[in-house]
mmCIF file of C-alpha atoms in Angstrom:
data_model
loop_
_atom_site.group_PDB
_atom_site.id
_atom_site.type_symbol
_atom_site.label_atom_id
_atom_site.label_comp_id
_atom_site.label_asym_id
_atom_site.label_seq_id
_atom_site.Cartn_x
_atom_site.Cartn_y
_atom_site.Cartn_z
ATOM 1 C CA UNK A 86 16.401 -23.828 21.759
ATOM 2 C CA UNK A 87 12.839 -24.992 22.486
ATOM 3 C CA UNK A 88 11.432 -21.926 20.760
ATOM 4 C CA UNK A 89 13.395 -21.622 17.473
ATOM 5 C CA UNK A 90 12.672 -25.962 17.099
ATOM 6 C CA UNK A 91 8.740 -24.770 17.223
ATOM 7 C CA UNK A 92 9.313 -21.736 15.401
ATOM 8 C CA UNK A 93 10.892 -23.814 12.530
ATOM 9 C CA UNK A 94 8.050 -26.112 12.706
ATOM 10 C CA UNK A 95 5.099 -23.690 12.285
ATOM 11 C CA UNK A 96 7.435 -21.975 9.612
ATOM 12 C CA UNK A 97 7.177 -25.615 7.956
ATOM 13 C CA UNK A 98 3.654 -25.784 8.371
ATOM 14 C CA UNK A 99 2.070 -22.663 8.020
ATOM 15 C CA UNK A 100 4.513 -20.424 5.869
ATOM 16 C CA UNK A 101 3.268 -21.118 2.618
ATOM 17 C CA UNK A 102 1.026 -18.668 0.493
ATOM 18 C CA UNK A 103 -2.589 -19.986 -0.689
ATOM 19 C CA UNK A 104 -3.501 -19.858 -4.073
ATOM 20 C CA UNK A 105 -5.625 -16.763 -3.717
ATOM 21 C CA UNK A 106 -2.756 -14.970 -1.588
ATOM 22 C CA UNK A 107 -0.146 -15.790 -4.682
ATOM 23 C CA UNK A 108 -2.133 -14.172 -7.109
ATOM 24 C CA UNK A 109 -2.472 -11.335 -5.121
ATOM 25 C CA UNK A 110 1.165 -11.136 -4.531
ATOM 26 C CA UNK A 111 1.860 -11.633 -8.137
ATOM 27 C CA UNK A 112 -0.495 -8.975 -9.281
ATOM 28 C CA UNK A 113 0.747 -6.451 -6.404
ATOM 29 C CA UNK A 114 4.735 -7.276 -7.683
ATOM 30 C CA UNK A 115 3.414 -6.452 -11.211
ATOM 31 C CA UNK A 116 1.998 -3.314 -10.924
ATOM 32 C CA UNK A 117 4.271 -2.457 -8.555
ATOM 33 C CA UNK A 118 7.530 -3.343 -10.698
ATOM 34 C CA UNK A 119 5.186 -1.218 -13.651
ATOM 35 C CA UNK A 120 5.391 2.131 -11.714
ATOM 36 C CA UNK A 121 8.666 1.754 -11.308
ATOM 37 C CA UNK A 122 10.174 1.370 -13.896
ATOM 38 C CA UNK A 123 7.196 3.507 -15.950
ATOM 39 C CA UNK A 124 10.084 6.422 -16.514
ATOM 40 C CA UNK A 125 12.936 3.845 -17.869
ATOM 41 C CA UNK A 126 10.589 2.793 -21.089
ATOM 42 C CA UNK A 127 11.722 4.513 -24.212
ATOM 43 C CA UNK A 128 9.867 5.377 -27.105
ATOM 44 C CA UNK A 129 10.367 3.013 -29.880
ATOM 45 C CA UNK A 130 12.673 0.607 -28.150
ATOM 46 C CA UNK A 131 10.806 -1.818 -26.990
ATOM 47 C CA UNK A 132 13.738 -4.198 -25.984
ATOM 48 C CA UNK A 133 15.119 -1.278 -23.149
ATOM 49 C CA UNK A 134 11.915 -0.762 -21.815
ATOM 50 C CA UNK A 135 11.190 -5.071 -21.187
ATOM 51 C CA UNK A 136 14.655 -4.962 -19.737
ATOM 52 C CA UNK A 137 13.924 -2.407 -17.565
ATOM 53 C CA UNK A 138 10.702 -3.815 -16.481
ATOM 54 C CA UNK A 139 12.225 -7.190 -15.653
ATOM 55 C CA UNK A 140 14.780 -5.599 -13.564
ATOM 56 C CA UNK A 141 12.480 -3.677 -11.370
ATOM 57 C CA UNK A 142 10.185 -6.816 -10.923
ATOM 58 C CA UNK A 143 13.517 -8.725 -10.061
ATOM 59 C CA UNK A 144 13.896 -6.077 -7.520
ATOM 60 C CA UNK A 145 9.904 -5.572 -6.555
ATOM 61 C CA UNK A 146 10.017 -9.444 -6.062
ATOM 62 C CA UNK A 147 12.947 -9.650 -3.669
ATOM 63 C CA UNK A 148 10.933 -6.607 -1.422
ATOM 64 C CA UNK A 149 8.240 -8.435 -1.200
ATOM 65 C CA UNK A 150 9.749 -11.947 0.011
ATOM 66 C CA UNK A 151 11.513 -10.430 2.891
ATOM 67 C CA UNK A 152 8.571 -8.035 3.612
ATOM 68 C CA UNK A 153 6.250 -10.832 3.690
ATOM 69 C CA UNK A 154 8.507 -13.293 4.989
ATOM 70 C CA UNK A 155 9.677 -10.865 7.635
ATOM 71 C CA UNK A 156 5.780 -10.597 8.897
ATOM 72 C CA UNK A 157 5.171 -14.444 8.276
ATOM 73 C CA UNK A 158 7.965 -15.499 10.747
ATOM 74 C CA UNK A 159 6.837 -12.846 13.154
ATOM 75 C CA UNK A 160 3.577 -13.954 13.189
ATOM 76 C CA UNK A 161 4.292 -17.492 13.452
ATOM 77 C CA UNK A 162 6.407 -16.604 16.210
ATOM 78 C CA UNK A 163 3.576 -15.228 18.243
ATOM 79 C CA UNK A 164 1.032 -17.786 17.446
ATOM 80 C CA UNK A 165 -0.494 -15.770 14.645
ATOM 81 C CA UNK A 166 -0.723 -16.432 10.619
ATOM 82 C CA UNK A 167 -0.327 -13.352 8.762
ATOM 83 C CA UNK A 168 -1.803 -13.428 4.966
ATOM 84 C CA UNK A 169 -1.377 -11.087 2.526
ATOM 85 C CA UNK A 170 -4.085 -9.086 0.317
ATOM 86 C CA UNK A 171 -3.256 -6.468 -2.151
ATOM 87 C CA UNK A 172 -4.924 -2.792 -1.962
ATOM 88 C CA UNK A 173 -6.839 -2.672 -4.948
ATOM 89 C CA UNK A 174 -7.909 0.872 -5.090
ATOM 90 C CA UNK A 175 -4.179 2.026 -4.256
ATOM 91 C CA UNK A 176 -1.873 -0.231 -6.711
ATOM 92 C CA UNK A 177 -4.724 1.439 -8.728
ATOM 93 C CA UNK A 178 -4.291 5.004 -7.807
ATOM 94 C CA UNK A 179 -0.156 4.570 -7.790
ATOM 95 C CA UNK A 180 -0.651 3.527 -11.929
ATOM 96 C CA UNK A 181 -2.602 6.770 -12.351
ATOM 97 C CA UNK A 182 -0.522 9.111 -10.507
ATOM 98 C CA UNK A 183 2.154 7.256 -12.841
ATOM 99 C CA UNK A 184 -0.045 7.442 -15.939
ATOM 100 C CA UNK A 185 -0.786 11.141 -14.925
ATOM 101 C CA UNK A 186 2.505 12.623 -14.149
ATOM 102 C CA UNK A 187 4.525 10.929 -17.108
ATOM 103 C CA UNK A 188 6.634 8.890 -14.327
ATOM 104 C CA UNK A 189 7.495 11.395 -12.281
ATOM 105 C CA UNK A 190 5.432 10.675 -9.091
ATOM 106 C CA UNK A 191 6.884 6.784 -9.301
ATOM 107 C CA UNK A 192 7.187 7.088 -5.344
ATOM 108 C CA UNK A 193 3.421 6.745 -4.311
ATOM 109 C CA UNK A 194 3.066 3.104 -3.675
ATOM 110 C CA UNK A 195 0.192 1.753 -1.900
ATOM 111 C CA UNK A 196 0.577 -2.110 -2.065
ATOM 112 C CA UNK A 197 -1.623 -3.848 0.235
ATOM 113 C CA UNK A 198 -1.435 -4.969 3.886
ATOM 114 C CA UNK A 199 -2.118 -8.322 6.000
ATOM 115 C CA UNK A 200 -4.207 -9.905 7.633
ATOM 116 C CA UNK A 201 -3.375 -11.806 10.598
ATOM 117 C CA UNK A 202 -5.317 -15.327 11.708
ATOM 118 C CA UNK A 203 -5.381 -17.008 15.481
ATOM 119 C CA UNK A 204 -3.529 -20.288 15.208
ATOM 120 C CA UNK A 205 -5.544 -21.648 18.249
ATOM 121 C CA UNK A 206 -3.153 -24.423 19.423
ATOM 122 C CA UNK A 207 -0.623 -22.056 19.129
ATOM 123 C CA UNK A 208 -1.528 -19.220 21.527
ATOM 124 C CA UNK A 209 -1.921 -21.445 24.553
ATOM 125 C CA UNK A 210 0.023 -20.184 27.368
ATOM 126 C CA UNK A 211 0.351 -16.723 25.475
ATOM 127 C CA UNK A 212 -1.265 -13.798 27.523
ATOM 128 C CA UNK A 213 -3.717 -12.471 26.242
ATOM 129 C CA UNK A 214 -5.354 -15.327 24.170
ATOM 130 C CA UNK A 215 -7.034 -14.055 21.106
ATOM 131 C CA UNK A 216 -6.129 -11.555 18.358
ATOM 132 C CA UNK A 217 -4.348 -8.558 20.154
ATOM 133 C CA UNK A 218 -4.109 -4.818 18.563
ATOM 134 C CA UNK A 219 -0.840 -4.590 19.523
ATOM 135 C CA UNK A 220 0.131 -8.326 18.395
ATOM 136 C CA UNK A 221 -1.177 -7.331 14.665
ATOM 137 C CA UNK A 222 0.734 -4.506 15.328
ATOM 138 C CA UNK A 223 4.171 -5.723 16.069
ATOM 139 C CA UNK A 224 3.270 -8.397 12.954
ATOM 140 C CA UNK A 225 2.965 -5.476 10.472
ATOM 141 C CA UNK A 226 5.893 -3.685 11.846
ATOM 142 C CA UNK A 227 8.087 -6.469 11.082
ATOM 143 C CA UNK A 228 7.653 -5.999 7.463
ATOM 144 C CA UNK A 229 8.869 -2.430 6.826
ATOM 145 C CA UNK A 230 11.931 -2.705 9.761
ATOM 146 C CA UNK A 231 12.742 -5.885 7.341
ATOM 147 C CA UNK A 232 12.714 -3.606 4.187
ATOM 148 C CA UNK A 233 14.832 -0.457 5.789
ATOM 149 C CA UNK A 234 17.223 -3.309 6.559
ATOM 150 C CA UNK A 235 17.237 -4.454 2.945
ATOM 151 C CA UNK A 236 18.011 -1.146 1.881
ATOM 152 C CA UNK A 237 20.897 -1.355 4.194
ATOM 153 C CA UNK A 238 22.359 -4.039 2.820
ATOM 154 C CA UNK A 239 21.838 -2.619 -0.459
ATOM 155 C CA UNK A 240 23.357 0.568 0.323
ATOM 156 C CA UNK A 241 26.175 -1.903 1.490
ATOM 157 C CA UNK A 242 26.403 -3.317 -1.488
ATOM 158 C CA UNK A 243 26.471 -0.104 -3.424
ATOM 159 C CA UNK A 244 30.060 -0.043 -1.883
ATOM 160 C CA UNK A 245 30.846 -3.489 -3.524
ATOM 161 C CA UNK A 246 28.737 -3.493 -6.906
ATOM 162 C CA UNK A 247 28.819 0.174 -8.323
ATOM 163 C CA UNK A 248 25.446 -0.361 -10.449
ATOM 164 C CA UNK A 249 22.766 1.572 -10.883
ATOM 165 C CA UNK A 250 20.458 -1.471 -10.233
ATOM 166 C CA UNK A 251 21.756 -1.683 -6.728
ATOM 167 C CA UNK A 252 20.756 2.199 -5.986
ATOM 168 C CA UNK A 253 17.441 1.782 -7.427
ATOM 169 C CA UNK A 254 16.897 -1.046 -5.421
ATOM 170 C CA UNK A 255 17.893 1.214 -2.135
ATOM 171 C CA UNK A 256 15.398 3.723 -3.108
ATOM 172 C CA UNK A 257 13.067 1.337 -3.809
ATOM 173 C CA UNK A 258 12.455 -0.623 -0.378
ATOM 174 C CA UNK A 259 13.310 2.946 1.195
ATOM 175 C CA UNK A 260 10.235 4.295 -1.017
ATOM 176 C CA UNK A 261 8.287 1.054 -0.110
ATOM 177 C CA UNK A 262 9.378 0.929 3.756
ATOM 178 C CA UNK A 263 8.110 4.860 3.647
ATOM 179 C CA UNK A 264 4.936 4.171 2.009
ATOM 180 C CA UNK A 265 3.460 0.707 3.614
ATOM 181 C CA UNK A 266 4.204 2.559 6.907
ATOM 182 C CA UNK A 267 1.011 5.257 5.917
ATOM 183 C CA UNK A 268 -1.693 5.004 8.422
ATOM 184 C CA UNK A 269 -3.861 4.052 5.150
ATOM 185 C CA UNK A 270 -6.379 0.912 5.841
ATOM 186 C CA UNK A 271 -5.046 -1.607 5.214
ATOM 187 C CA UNK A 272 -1.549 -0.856 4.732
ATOM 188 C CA UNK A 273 0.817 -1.984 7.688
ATOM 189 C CA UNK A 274 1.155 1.567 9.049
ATOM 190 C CA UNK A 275 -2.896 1.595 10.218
ATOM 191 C CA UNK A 276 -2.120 -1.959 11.857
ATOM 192 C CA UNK A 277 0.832 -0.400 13.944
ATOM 193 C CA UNK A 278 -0.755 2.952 14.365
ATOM 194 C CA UNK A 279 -4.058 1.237 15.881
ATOM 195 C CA UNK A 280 -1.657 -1.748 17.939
ATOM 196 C CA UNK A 281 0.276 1.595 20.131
ATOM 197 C CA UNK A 282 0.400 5.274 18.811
ATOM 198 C CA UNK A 283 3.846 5.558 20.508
ATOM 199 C CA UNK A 284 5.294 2.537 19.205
ATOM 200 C CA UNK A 285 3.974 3.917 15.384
ATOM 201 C CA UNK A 286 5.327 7.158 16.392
ATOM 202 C CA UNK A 287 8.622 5.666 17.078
ATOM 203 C CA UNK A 288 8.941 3.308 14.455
ATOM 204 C CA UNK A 289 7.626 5.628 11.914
ATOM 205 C CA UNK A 290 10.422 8.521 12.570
ATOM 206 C CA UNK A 291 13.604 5.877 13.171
ATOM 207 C CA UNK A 292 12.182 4.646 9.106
ATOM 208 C CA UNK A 293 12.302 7.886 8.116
ATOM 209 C CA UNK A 294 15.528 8.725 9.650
ATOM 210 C CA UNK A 295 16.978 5.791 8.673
ATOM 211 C CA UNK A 296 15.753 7.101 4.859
ATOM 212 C CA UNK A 297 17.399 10.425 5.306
ATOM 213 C CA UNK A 298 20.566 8.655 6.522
ATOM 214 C CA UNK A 299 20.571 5.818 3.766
ATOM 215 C CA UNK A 300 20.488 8.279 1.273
ATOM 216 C CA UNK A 301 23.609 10.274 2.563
ATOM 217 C CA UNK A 302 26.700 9.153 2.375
ATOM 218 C CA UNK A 303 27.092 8.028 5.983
ATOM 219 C CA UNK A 304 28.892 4.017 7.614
ATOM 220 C CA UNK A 305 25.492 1.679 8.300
ATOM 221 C CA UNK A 306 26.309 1.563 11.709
ATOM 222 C CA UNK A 307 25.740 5.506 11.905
ATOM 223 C CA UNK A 308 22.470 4.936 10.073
ATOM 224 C CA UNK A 309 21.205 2.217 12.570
ATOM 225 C CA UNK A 310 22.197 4.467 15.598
ATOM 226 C CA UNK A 311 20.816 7.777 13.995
ATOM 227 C CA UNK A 312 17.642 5.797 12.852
ATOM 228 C CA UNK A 313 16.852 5.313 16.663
ATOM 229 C CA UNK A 314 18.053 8.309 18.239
ATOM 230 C CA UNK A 315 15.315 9.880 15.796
ATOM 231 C CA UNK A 316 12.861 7.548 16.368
ATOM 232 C CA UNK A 317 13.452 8.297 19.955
ATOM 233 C CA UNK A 318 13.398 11.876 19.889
ATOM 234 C CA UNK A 319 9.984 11.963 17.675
ATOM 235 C CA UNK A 320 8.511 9.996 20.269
ATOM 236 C CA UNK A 321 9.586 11.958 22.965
ATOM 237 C CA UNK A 322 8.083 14.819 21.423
ATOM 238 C CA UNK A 323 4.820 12.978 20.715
ATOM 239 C CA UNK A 324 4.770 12.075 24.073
ATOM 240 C CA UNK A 325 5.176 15.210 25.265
ATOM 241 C CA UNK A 326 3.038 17.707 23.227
ATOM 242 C CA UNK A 327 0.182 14.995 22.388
ATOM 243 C CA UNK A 328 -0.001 11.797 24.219
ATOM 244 C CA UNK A 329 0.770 13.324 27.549
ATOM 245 C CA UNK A 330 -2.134 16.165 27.329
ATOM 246 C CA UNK A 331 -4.486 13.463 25.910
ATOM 247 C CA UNK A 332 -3.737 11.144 28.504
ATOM 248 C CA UNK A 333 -3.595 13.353 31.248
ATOM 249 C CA UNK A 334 -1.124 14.495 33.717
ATOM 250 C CA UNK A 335 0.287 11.018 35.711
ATOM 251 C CA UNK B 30 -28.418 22.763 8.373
ATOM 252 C CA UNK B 31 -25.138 23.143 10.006
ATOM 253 C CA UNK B 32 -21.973 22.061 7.807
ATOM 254 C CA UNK B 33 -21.820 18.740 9.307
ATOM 255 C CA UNK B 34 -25.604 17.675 9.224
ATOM 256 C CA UNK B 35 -25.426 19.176 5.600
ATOM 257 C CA UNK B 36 -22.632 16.704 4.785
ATOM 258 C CA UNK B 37 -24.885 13.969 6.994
ATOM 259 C CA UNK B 38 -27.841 14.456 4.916
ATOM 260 C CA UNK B 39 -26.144 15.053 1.180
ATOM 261 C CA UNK B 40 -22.737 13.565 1.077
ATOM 262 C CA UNK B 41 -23.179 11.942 -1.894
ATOM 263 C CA UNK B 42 -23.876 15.148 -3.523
ATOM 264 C CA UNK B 43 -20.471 16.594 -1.906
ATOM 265 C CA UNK B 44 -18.774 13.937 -2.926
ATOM 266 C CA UNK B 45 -20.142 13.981 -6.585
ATOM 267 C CA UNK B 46 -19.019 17.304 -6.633
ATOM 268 C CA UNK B 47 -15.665 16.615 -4.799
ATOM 269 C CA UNK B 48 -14.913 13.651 -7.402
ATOM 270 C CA UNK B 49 -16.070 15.471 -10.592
ATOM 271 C CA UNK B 50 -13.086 18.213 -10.217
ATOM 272 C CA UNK B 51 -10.826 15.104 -9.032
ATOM 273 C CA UNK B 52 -12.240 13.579 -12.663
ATOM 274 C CA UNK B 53 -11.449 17.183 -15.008
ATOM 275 C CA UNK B 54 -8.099 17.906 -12.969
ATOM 276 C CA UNK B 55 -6.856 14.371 -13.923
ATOM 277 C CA UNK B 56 -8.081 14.422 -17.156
ATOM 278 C CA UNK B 57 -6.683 17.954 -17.731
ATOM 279 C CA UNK B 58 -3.324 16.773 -16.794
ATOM 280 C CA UNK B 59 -2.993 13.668 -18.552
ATOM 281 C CA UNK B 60 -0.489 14.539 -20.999
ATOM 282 C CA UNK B 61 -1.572 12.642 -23.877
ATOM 283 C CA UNK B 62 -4.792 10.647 -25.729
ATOM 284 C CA UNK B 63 -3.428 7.370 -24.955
ATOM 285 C CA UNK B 64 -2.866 7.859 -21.369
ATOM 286 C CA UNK B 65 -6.281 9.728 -21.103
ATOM 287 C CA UNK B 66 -7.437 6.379 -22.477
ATOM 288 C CA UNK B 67 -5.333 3.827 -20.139
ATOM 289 C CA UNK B 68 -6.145 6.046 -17.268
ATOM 290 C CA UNK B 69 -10.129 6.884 -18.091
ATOM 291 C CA UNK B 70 -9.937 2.175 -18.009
ATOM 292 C CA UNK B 71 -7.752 2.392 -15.314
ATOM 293 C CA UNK B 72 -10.711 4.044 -13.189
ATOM 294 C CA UNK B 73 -13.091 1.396 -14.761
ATOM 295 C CA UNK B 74 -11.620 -1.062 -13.377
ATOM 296 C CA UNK B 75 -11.916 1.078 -9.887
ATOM 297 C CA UNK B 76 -15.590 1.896 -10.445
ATOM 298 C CA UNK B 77 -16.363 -1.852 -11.186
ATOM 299 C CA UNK B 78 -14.512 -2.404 -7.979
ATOM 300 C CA UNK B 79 -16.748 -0.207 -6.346
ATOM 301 C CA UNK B 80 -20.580 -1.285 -7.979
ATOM 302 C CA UNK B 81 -19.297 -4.756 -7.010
ATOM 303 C CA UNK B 82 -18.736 -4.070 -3.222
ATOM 304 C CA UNK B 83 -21.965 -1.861 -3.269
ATOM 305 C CA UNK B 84 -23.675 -5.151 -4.394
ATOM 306 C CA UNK B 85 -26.944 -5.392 -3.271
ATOM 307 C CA UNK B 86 -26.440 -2.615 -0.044
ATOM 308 C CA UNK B 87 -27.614 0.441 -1.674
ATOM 309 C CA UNK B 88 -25.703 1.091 -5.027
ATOM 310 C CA UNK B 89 -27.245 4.476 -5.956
ATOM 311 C CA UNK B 90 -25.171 7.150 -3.986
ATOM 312 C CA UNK B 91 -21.895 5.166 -5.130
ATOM 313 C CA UNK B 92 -23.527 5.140 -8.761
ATOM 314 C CA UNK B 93 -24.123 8.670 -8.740
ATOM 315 C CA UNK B 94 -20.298 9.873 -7.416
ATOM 316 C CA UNK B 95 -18.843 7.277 -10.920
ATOM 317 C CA UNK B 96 -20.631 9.149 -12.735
ATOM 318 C CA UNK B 97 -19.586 12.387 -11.463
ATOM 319 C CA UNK B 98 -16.395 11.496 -12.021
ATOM 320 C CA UNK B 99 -16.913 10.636 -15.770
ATOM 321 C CA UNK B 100 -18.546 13.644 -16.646
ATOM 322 C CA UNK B 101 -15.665 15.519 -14.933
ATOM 323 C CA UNK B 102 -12.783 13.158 -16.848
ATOM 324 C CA UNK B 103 -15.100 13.993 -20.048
ATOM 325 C CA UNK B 104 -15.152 17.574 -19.438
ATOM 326 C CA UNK B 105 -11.425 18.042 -18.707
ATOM 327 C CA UNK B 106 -10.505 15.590 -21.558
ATOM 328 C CA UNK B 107 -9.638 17.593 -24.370
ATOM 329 C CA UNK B 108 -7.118 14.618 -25.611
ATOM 330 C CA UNK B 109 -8.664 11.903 -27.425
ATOM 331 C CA UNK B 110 -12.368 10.849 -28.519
ATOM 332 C CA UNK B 111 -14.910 11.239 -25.548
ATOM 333 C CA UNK B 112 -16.624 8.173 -27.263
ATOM 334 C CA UNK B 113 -13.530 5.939 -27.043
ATOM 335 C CA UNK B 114 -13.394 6.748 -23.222
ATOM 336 C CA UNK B 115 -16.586 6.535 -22.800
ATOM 337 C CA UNK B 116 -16.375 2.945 -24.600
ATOM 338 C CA UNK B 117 -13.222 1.929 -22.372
ATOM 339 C CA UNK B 118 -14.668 3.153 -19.132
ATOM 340 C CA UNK B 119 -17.778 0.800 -19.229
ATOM 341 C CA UNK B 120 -15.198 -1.501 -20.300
ATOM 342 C CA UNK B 121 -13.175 -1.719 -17.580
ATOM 343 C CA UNK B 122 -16.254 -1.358 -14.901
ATOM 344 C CA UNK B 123 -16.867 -4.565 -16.607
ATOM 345 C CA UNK B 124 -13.881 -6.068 -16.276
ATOM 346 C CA UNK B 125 -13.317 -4.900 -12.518
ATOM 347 C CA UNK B 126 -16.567 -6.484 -11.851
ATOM 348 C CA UNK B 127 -16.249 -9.380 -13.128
ATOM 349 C CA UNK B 128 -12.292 -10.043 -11.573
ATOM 350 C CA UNK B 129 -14.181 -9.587 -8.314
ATOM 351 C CA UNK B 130 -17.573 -11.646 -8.963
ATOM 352 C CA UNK B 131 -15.802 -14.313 -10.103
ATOM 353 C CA UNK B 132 -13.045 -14.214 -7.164
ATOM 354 C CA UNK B 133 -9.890 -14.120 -9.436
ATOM 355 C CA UNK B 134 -8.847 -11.164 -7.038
ATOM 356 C CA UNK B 135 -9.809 -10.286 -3.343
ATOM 357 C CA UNK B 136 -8.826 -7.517 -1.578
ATOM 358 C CA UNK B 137 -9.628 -5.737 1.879
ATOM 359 C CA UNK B 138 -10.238 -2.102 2.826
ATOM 360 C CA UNK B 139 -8.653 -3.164 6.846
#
């Protein structure tokens, strides 16, 4: 009980974005909600194409509270602030791949990543100390296992609200989960991948399980216990035909 | 010189080279003048990104590799005034300085 009364206090102190962070967040859900929705724009109807755009930074927006949110708590919860900054030179590229291919290649988003800060007070008693590798790790993890679930619960809700909103949104933060999981500085996957190569290995083939499951037409339970199975089973084979031979016979 | 000391001693040639069929392939393939033109601004704004990082730490290399890229987006561009791109590239250099000199966005590489 102890823990979730502190937890709820650092969340009260140390949750909120700084100026600087917002407008990257702002600018990130912009260009972001702009790729997306870059094939729904028609020519010469203006009013379709805003409507479209609003709807994809309605759905853009909700992504990135819980992916940020989901990182923030877990930070907080391990005596670390996470902060967010956008990836210039990738929102950049994703609008010219869009620009490029006419809106076809929507689904190469590149958003940004975080970076984490030592709450001093906070990490007393925690073993080890400082900033930890695999702490940053788990803290960037949080956010794509946060978005997969998103997409579960709109995949859910699919079953509830038959609207082709609610799909786009599923392929959305399954797009997003996919992409912020690359081992591209500084997108979360490079934090994970440099925290434990196993634990990216896992993580990163239970998402895209979980993706390929999602997207069929299987109960959410099934997806949940398929996404780990094939997390486990890719890192069981990274284990065994990499790690094992760099690490050297125990 | 062995491939890698090569690349050691003249990778900003490489590169130049590298980017300048990066520039004509995406210019070739932009399907229209006005996306040639939101897309020639578009990497402006990343070359201004780029001159502003290189601030001061040994620009040239970096300045030579933009402009490899232009004259590759120039050569493949056969959508569109060269002069107008030309005009929107410096453009949005500027502009992707100047967001970045005067802090109204920050970003990281890691």
């Amino acid at each position: 009980m102890g823990e979730i009364v502190d937890l709820i206090d650092k969340i009260k102190r140390y949750y909120k974005f700084t100026p600087n962070e917002a407008v990257n967040v702002v600018a990130s859900i912009l260009i972001v909600a702009f790729v997306i929705s870059f094939n729904d724009w028609e020519v010469g109807n203006l009013a379709v194409g805003l409507r479209n755009l609003f709807n994809a930074i309605l759905i853009v927006t909700l992504t990135f509270i819980v992916h940020l949110s989901a990182q923030r708590i877990a930070a907080l919860q391990i005596g670390f602030r996470a902060e967010y900054k956008m990836f210039t030179f990738g929102l950049l590229l994703s609008l010219v791949i869009v620009f490029v291919s006419r809106g076809k290649v929507w689904w190469i988003i590149l958003p940004g990543g975080i970076l984490v800060h030592h709450l001093a007070g906070h990490r007393l008693g925690w073993w080890r100390y400082g900033l930890t590798a695999f702490g940053q790790g788990f803290t960037a993890l949080m956010g794509p296992v946060a978005t997969m679930f998103l997409a579960l619960f709109f995949r859910m809700m699919k079953g509830i609200i038959a609207s082709p909103l609610v799909h786009k949104a599923m392929v959305f933060n399954i797009v997003f989960a996919i992409c912020t999981m690359l081992p591209i500085p500084p997108l979360d996957g490079t934090r994970v991948f440099w925290g434990s190569r196993l634990t990216y290995v896992f993580s990163y083939c239970a998402i895209i399980g979980a993706a390929l499951l999602l997207l069929s037409s299987l109960p959410g339970w099934i997806v949940i216990i398929g996404a780990l199975l094939i997390g486990v089973i890719g890192w069981l084979a990274y284990y065994v035909f990499f790690e094992r031979l760099y690490r050297g016979h125990p | 010189m062995v491939g890698g000391e090569y690349f050691f001693r003249k990778w900003a040639e490489v590169v130049f080279i590298i980017i300048l069929v990066i520039g004509f392939v995406i210019a070739l393939v932009s399907p229209s003048a006005a996306i040639s033109y939101i897309v020639i601004f578009i990497c402006g704004l990343f070359a201004g990104r780029v001159i502003y990082e290189r601030k001061g730490r040994g620009m040239f290399p970096y300045f030579l590799i933009i402009i490899g890229f232009f004259i590759g987006y120039l050569i493949g561009a056969y959508r569109g005034e060269r002069e107008v791109m030309a005009v929107l590239f410096v453009l949005g250099g500027l502009i992707g300085y100047y967001i970045y000199d005067k802090g109204i966005l920050r970003d990281i590489r890691f």
